[in-house]
Coordinates of C-alpha atoms in Angstrom, one line a residue:
M29 CA -27.9 44.2 -203.4
F30 CA -28.1 46.6 -200.5
S31 CA -29.2 46.4 -196.8
L32 CA -30.0 49.0 -194.3
N33 CA -28.0 48.2 -191.1
V34 CA -27.9 49.4 -187.5
P35 CA -24.3 50.3 -186.5
V36 CA -23.3 47.9 -183.7
P37 CA -21.7 49.8 -180.7
G38 CA -18.4 49.0 -179.4
R39 CA -19.8 47.3 -176.2
V40 CA -21.7 44.8 -178.4
K41 CA -18.6 44.1 -180.5
R42 CA -16.5 43.5 -177.3
V43 CA -19.0 40.9 -176.1
A44 CA -18.9 39.2 -179.5
A45 CA -15.1 39.3 -179.4
D46 CA -15.1 37.8 -175.8
L47 CA -17.3 35.0 -177.0
H48 CA -15.2 34.3 -180.1
P49 CA -13.1 31.4 -178.5
R50 CA -16.3 29.6 -177.3
L51 CA -17.6 29.7 -180.9
A52 CA -14.8 27.6 -182.3
A53 CA -17.1 24.5 -182.6
F54 CA -19.3 26.3 -185.2
E55 CA -18.5 26.0 -189.0
R56 CA -18.6 29.8 -189.5
V57 CA -17.8 32.5 -186.9
R58 CA -18.7 36.1 -187.8
E59 CA -15.7 38.5 -187.7
R60 CA -17.7 41.6 -188.5
H61 CA -20.9 42.1 -186.7
S62 CA -24.1 43.9 -187.9
L63 CA -27.7 44.2 -187.3
V64 CA -29.8 44.3 -190.5
C65 CA -32.8 46.5 -190.5
K66 CA -34.0 45.7 -194.1
R67 CA -32.7 44.1 -197.2
F68 CA -33.2 45.5 -200.7
E69 CA -33.1 43.9 -204.1
S70 CA -32.3 47.2 -205.8
T71 CA -29.0 47.8 -207.4
D72 CA -29.6 51.5 -208.0
Y73 CA -28.3 53.2 -204.8
D74 CA -29.3 56.8 -205.6
R75 CA -32.9 55.9 -206.2
L76 CA -32.9 53.5 -203.3
S77 CA -31.5 56.1 -200.9
K78 CA -34.1 58.8 -201.9
R79 CA -37.0 56.4 -201.6
T80 CA -35.9 55.1 -198.2
R81 CA -35.4 58.6 -197.0
R82 CA -38.9 59.5 -198.0
A83 CA -40.3 56.3 -196.3
L84 CA -38.5 57.2 -193.1
D85 CA -39.3 60.8 -193.0
G86 CA -39.8 61.8 -189.4
A87 CA -38.5 58.5 -188.1
P88 CA -37.0 59.1 -184.6
A89 CA -33.8 57.8 -183.0
V90 CA -34.7 54.5 -181.2
A91 CA -33.5 52.6 -178.3
A92 CA -32.1 49.1 -178.7
R93 CA -31.1 46.5 -176.1
V94 CA -29.1 43.2 -176.3
T95 CA -31.0 40.8 -174.0
G96 CA -29.0 37.6 -174.4
I97 CA -28.0 34.8 -176.7
E98 CA -30.5 32.9 -178.7
S99 CA -30.5 30.7 -181.8
F100 CA -32.3 29.9 -185.0
D101 CA -32.2 26.1 -185.1
D102 CA -33.4 25.9 -188.7
P103 CA -32.6 29.1 -190.5
V104 CA -34.4 30.2 -193.7
R105 CA -30.9 30.5 -195.5
G106 CA -27.6 28.7 -194.8
P107 CA -26.6 26.1 -192.3
G108 CA -28.0 26.0 -188.8
P109 CA -28.0 26.5 -186.1
V110 CA -27.4 30.3 -186.1
V111 CA -26.2 31.6 -182.7
Y112 CA -26.9 35.4 -182.3
L113 CA -27.2 38.2 -179.7
A114 CA -30.9 38.9 -179.4
V115 CA -31.9 42.6 -179.8
S116 CA -35.1 44.0 -178.3
S117 CA -36.2 47.3 -180.0
P118 CA -39.7 48.1 -180.7
G119 CA -38.5 51.3 -182.4
L120 CA -36.4 49.4 -184.8
V121 CA -39.1 46.9 -185.6
A122 CA -41.4 49.9 -186.4
I123 CA -38.7 51.2 -188.8
H124 CA -38.5 47.8 -190.4
E125 CA -42.2 47.7 -190.8
R126 CA -42.3 51.1 -192.5
L127 CA -39.7 49.9 -194.9
V128 CA -41.6 46.6 -195.5
D129 CA -44.7 48.7 -196.3
E130 CA -42.7 50.7 -198.9
F131 CA -40.5 48.0 -200.4
G132 CA -42.1 44.6 -199.6
A133 CA -40.8 41.8 -197.4
I134 CA -38.2 39.1 -198.3
T135 CA -40.1 35.9 -197.5
G136 CA -39.1 34.2 -194.4
L137 CA -36.8 36.9 -193.2
E138 CA -38.8 40.1 -193.0
G139 CA -42.2 41.4 -192.1
G140 CA -43.6 39.2 -189.3
A141 CA -40.5 36.9 -189.4
Y142 CA -38.1 39.8 -188.7
V143 CA -36.0 39.2 -185.5
P144 CA -33.5 41.9 -184.8
H145 CA -30.2 40.2 -184.0
V146 CA -26.4 40.2 -184.3
T147 CA -25.2 36.9 -185.7
L148 CA -22.2 35.4 -183.9
A149 CA -21.8 32.0 -185.7
R150 CA -23.6 29.4 -187.7
G151 CA -23.4 25.7 -188.4
G152 CA -22.0 23.0 -186.1
N153 CA -22.9 21.7 -182.8
A154 CA -26.2 22.7 -181.3
D155 CA -25.3 21.3 -177.9
R156 CA -23.0 24.3 -177.4
I157 CA -25.9 26.8 -177.5
E158 CA -27.2 26.3 -174.0
E159 CA -23.7 26.9 -172.5
L160 CA -23.4 30.1 -174.6
C161 CA -26.8 31.4 -173.4
A162 CA -25.6 31.7 -169.9
L163 CA -22.6 33.9 -170.9
V164 CA -24.5 37.2 -171.6
D165 CA -26.3 38.1 -168.4
E166 CA -26.3 41.9 -168.4
P167 CA -28.3 43.8 -171.1
I168 CA -26.4 46.2 -173.3
E169 CA -28.5 49.3 -174.2
W170 CA -27.7 52.0 -176.8
A171 CA -29.6 54.6 -178.8
V172 CA -29.8 54.0 -182.7
S173 CA -29.2 57.5 -184.1
E174 CA -28.2 56.5 -187.5
L175 CA -28.6 53.6 -190.1
H176 CA -26.0 52.6 -192.7
F177 CA -26.7 51.5 -196.3
Y178 CA -24.4 48.6 -197.1
D179 CA -23.4 47.5 -200.5
A180 CA -22.9 43.7 -200.6
R181 CA -21.5 43.8 -204.1
H182 CA -18.7 46.1 -203.1
D183 CA -18.5 45.0 -199.4
E184 CA -18.6 48.6 -198.2
R185 CA -20.9 51.2 -196.6
A186 CA -22.6 53.2 -199.3
G187 CA -24.2 56.0 -197.1
T188 CA -25.7 56.9 -193.8
L189 CA -29.2 57.9 -192.8
P190 CA -29.3 60.1 -189.5
L191 CA -32.1 59.6 -187.1
P192 CA -34.3 61.4 -186.4
L193 CA -34.7 61.8 -190.2
S194 CA -36.1 64.8 -191.8
Y195 CA -36.3 64.6 -195.5

């Protein structure tokens, strides 16, 4: 299985690292941080890459902005709550929608249910979430100028798509 991810800038990784000690009450704390744009069920990378490039032909670089900490209290998959850095990016949502039009949506996670975010931790005590929400008070903005294909089977990056994309 593959996904198309947004590289998370160093500033966002530093915020996540700074929050790490305060996430100890959760069952699982993320060590690596990513922002998923689209998940794919395909196992054929070459074909997937070509089809994705065609679907995103002309897609521009987009702005993204971490706006704070939020949570999914009852996530579609895995234990809850899920604590995450909320990301506002109409451009990223538009890219996601183009890919959903081409490949379809994974029910409950994509299409209208898609919420751009960087997961920090999951499972554990929901009472800690309110305290965490007050810790990120300044937005972090960056330009998304490339997307990365991630190969979950091999746990590695399989390729890169530059934005703006011209196929």
